[in-house]
Short mmCIF file of C-alpha atoms in Angstrom, two decimals:
data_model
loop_
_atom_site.label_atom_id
_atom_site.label_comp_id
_atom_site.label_asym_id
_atom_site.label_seq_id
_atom_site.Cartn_x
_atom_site.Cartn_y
_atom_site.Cartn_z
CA UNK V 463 -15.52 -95.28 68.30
CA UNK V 464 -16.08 -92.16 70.07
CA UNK V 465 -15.41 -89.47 67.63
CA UNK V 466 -17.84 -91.86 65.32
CA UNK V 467 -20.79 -91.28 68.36
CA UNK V 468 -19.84 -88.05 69.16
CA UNK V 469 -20.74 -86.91 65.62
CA UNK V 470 -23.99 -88.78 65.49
CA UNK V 471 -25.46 -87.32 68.87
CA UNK V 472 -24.03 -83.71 68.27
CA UNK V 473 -26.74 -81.04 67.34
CA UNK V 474 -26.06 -79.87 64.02
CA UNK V 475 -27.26 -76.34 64.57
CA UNK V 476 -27.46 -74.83 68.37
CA UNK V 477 -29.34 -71.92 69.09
CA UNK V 478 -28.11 -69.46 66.19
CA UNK V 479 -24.77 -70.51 66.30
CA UNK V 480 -23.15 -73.31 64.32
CA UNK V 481 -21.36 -76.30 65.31
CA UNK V 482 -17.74 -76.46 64.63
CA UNK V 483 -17.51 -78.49 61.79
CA UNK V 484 -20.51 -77.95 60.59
CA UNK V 485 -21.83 -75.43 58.01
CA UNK V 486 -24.86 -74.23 56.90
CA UNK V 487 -26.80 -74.41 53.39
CA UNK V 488 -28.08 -71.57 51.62
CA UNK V 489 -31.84 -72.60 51.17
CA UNK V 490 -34.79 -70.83 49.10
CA UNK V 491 -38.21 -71.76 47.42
CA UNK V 492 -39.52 -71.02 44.70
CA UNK V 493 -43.32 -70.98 43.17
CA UNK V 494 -43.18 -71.88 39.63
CA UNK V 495 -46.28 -71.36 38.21
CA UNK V 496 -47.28 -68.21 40.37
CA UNK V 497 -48.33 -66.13 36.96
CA UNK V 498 -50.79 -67.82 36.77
CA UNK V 499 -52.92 -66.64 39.19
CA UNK V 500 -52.61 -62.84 38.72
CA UNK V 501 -55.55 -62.52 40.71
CA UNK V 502 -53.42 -63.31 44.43
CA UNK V 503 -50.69 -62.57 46.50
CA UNK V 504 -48.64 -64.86 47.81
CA UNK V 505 -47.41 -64.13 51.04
CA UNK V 506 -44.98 -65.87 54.16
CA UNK V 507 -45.36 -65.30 57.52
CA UNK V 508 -43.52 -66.93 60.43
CA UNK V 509 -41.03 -66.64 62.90
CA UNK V 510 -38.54 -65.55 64.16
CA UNK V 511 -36.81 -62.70 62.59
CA UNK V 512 -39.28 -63.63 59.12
CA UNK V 513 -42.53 -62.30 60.01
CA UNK V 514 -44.48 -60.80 56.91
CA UNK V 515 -43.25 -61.09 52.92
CA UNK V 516 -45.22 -60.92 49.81
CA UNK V 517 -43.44 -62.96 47.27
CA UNK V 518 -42.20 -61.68 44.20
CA UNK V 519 -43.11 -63.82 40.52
CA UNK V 520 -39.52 -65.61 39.92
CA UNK V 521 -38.23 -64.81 43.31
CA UNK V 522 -36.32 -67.77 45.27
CA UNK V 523 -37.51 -66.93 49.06
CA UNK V 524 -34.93 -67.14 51.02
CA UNK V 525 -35.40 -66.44 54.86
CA UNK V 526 -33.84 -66.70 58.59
CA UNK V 527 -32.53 -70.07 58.95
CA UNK V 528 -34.73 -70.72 62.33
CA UNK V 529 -37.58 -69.76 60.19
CA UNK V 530 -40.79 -71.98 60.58
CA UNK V 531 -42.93 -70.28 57.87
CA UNK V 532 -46.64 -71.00 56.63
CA UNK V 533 -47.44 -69.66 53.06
CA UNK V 534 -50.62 -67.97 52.44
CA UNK V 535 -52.42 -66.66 49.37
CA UNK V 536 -54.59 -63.73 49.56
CA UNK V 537 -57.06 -62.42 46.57
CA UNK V 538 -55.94 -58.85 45.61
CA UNK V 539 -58.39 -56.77 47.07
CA UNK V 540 -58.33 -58.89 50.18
CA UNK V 541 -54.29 -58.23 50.35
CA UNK V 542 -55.33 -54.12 50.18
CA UNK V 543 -57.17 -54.68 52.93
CA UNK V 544 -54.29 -56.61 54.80
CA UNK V 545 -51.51 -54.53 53.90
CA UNK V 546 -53.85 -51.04 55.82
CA UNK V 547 -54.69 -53.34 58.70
CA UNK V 548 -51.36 -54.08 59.74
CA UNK V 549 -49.86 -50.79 58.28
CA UNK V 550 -47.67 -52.72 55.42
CA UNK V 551 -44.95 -50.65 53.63
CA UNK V 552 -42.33 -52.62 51.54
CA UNK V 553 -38.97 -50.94 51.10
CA UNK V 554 -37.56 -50.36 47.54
CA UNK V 555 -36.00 -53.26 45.68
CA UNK V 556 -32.58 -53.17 47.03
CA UNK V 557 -34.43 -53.44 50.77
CA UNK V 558 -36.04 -56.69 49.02
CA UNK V 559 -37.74 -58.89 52.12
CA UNK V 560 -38.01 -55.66 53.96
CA UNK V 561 -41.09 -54.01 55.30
CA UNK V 562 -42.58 -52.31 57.95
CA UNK V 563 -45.73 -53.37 59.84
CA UNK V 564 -47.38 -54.01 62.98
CA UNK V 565 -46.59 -57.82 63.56
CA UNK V 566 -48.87 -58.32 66.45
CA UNK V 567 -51.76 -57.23 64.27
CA UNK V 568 -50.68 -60.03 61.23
CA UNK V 569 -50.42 -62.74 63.83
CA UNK V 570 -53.77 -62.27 65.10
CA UNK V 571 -54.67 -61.37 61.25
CA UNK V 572 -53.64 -65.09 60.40
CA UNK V 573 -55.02 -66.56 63.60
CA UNK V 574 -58.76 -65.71 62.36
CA UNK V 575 -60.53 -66.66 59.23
CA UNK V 576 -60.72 -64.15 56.30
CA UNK V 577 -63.03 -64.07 53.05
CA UNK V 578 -59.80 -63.86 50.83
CA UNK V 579 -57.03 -65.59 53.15
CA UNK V 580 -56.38 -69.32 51.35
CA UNK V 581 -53.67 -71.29 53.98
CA UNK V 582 -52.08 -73.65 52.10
CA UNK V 583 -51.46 -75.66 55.27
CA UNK V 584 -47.76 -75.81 54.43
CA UNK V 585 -44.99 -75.28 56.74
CA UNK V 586 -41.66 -74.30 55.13
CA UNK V 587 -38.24 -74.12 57.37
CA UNK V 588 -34.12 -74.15 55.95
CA UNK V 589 -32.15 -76.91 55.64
CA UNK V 590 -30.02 -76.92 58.26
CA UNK V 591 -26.12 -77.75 58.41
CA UNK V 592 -24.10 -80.21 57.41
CA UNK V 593 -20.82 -81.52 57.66
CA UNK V 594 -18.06 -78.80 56.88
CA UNK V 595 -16.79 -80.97 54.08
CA UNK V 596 -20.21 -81.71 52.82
CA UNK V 597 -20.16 -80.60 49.04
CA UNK V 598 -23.74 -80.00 49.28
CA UNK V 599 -23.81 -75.27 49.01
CA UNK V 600 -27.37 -74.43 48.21
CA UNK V 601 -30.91 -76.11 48.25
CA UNK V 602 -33.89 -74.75 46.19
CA UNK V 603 -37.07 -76.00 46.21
CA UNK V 604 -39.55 -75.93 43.42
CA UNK V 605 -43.43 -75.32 45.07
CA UNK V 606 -45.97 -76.19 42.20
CA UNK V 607 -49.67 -74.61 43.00
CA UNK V 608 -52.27 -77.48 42.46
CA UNK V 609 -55.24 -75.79 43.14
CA UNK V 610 -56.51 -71.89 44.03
CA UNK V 611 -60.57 -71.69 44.01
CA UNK V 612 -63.38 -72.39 46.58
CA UNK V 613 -61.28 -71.63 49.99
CA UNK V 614 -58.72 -73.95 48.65
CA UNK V 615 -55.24 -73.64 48.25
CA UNK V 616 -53.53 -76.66 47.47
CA UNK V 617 -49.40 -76.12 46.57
CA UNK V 618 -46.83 -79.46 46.68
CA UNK V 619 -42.67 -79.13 46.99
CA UNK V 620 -42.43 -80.66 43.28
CA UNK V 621 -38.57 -80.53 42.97
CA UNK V 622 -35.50 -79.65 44.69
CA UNK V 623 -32.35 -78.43 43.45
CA UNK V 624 -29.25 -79.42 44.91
CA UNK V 625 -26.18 -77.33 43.84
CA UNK V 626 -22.38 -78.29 44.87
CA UNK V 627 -19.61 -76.11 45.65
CA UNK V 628 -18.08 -77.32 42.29
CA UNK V 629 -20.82 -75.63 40.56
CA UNK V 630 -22.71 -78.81 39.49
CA UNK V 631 -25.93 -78.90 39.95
CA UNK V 632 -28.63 -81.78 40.51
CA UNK V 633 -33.09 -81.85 40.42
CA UNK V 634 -34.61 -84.51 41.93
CA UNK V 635 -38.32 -84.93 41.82
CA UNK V 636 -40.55 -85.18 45.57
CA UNK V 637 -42.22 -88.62 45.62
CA UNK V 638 -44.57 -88.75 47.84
CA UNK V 639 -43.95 -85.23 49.67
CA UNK V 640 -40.41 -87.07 50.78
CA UNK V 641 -37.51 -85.15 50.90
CA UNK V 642 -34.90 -86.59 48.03
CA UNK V 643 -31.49 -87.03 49.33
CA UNK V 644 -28.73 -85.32 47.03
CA UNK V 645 -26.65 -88.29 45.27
CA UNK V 646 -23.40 -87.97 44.28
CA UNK V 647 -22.34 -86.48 47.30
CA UNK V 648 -19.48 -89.01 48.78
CA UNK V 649 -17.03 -86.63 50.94
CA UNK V 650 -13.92 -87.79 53.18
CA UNK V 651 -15.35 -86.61 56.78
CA UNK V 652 -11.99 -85.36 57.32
CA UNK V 653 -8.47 -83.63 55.49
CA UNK V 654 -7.67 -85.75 53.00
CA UNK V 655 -4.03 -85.83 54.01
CA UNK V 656 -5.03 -87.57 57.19
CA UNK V 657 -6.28 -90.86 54.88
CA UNK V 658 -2.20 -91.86 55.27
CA UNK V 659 -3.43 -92.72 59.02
CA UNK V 660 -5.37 -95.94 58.18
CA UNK V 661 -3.02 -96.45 54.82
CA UNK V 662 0.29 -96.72 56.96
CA UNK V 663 -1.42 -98.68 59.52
CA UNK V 664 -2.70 -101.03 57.02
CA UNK V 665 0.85 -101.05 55.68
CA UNK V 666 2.46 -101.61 58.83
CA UNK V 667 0.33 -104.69 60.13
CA UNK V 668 0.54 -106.64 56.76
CA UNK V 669 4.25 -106.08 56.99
CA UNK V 670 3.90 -107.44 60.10
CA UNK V 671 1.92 -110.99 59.39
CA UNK V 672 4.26 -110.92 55.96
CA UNK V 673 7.59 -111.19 58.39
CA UNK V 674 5.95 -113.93 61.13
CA UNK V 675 5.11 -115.98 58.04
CA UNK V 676 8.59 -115.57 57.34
CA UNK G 400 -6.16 -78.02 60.01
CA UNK G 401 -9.93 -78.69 60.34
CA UNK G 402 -12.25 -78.59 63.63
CA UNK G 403 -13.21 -82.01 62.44
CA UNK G 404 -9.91 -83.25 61.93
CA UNK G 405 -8.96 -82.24 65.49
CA UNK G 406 -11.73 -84.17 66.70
CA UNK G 407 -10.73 -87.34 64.66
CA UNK G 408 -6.90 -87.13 66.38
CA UNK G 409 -8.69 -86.56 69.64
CA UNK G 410 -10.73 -89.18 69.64
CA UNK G 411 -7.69 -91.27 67.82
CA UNK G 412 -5.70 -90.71 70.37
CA UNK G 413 -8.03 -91.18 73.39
CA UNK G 414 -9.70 -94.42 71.41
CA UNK G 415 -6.03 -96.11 71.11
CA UNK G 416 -5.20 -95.07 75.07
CA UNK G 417 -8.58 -96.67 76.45
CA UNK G 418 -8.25 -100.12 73.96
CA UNK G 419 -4.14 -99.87 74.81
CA UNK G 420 -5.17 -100.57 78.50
CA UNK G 421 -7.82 -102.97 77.78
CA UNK G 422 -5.30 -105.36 75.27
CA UNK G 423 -2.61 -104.54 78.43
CA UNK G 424 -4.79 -106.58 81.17
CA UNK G 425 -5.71 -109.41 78.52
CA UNK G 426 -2.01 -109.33 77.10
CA UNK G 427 0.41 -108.23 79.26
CA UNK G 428 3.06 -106.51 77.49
CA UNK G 429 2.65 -102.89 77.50
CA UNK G 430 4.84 -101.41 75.19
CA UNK G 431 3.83 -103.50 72.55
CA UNK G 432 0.50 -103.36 73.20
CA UNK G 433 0.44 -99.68 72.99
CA UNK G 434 1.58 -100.57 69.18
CA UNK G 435 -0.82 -102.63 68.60
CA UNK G 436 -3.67 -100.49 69.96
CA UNK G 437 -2.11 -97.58 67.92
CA UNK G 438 -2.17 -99.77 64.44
CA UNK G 439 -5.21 -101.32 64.99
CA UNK G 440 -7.40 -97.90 65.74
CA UNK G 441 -5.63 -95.73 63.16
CA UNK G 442 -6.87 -98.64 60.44
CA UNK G 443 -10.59 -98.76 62.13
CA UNK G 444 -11.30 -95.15 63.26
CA UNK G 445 -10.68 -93.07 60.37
CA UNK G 446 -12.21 -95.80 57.94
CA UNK G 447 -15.27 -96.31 60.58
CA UNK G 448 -15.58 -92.59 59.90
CA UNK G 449 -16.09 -92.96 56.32
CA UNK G 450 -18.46 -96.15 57.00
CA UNK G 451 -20.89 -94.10 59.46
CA UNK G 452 -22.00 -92.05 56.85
CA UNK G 453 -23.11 -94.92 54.81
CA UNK G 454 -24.21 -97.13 56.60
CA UNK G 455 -25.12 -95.69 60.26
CA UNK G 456 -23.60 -95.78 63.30
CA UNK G 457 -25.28 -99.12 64.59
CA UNK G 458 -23.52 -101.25 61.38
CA UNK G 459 -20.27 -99.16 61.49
CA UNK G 460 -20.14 -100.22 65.41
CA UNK G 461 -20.61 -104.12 64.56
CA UNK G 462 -18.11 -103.61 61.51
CA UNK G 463 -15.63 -101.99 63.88
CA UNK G 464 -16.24 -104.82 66.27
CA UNK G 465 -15.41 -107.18 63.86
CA UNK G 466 -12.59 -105.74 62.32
CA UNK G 467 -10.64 -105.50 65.58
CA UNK G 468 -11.82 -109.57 66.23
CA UNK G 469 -9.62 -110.36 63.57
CA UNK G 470 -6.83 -108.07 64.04
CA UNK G 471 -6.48 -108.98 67.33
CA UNK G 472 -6.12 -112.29 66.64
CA UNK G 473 -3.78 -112.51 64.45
CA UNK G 474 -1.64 -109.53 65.32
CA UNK G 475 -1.58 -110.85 69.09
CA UNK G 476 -2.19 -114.25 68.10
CA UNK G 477 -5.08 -115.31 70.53
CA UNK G 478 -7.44 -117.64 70.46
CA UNK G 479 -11.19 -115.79 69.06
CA UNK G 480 -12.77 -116.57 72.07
CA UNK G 481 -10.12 -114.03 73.53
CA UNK G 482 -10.24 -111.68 70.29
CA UNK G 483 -14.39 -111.47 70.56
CA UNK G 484 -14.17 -110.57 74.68
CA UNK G 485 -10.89 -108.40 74.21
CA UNK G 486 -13.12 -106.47 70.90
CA UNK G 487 -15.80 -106.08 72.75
CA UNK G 488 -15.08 -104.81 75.90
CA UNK G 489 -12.62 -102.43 74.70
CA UNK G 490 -15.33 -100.78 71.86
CA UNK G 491 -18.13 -100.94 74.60
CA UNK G 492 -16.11 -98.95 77.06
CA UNK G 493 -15.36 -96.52 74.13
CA UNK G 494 -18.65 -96.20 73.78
CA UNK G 495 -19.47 -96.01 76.97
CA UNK G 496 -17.38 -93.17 78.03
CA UNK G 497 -18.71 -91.02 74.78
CA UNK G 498 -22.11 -91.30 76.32
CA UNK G 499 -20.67 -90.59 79.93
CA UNK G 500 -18.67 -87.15 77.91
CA UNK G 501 -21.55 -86.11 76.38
CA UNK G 502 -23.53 -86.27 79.55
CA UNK G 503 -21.68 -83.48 80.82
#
């Protein structure tokens, strides 16, 4: 029983570097219904590595997986204002996620109340690693804005999709803002030539009642 | 040849050592005991594997336990009062000495 406990008390990710054994998921979000509310940016900010974004309509954010993010939305003119403050310059679209400001200055920016700045109170982070045989390859999550108006900004994780390395994919709905677990998903923890292990043995020891009997 | 699969012969090989001594004291007989040890953890290990991530390690662990109960009884022919003490000692000192590894 060791391996069997070794695996359940072993971090799955340590520091930046993965466990061998272990790898990790691609992981994005996505707003869905972010056209309509031309009248806002949408923006992540968190860190490490992250710091500022304003997300594109249709874009699947995808970030550094030690990430912890907050999502904010800003009215337009507010986001003008923002963007001199803290000296924000996005790169061309090839540089996508890419842009130069002062981060000090958006930290304490998003520490303060603004006339404009809606916090949506949610905290987005990746999804981690799992087991190198895990079919599981990408994670998407659908975010669905509920509300935008009166200092409120109320968005839910409606969906998530769940994509396989065999190209199948899966969308399971949130139920109560609970994290779905992808079905369909049984994997041997190990090479599958290494299943003759416990076959042979099983062989071996009814061979070996079959001949006492005998 | 997977990390993973390196660990499951490790710990295969290291599980069937520490339960070949314990069946040795209760048994006597160590070559055959070493056999025994050897069949019985290359049936429960690799299939306890599978188990754990179903069912948890807690439920794999009394599965495992058991499992061995009955092997050991009828592949060394004791008594289940014997198989139950021989089972559980040797899977709590497995256990035991994966908490003591991991400790350091």
């Amino acid at each position: 029983m060791i391996m069997v406990l070794l695996l359940l008390v072993m971090p799955a990710v340590n520091a930046d570097v993965l466990v061998p054994g272990t790898k990790g998921v691609d992981y994005c979000f996505r707003i869905s219904n972010m056209e309509d509310y031309p009248d806002y940016e949408f923006i992540i900010f968190g860190a490490p590595v992250t710091g500022v974004r304003r997300i594109v309509p249709g874009e699947c954010v995808s970030f550094y997986k030690l990430s912890h993010l907050k999502l904010y939305a800003l009215e337009k003119q507010e986001f003008e204002r923002f963007s001199e403050l803290i000296s924000y310059k996005e790169h061309n679209e090839s540089w996508r996620g890419h842009a130069d400001y002062n981060y000090s200055i958006a930290r304490q920016y998003f520490e303060q109340e603004h006339d404009g700045l809606y916090d949506s109170g949610l905290e987005l982070s990746s999804y981690g690693a799992v087991a190198e045989n895990d079919p599981l390859d990408s994670v998407e999550d659908i975010l669905t804005i509920k509300s935008l108006a009166g200092n409120k900004f109320e968005i839910e994780k409606t969906e998530v999709v769940y994509t396989y390395t065999d190209g199948k994919t899966e969308v399971k709905p949130y139920i109560n803002n609970v994290t779905p677990e992808p079905s369909g998903r049984f994997y041997l923890p190990f090479s599958w030539y290494l299943i003759f292990i416990p076959i042979a043995a099983a062989f071996i020891i009814f061979w070996i009642l079959r001949k006492r009997k005998k | 040849m997977s990390y993973t699969d390196i660990i499951l012969l490790g710990a295969l090989v290291l599980t069937i050592l520490i339960e070949f001594v314990v069946l040795w004291i209760a048994f006597r007989r160590p070559l055959r005991m070493l056999g025994y040890s050897a069949l019985i953890n290359s049936l429960t290990l690799p299939a306890a594997y599978i188990i754990d991530t179903f069912l948890g390690f807690y439920i794999t662990e009394v599965i495992v336990f058991i499992a061995e109960i009955f092997l050991i009884k009828l592949l060394l022919q004791s008594t289940y009062k014997k198989a139950i003490i021989v089972s559980l000692i040797a899977n709590l000192i497995t256990a035991l000495i994966s908490f003591v590894a991991l400790m350091f």
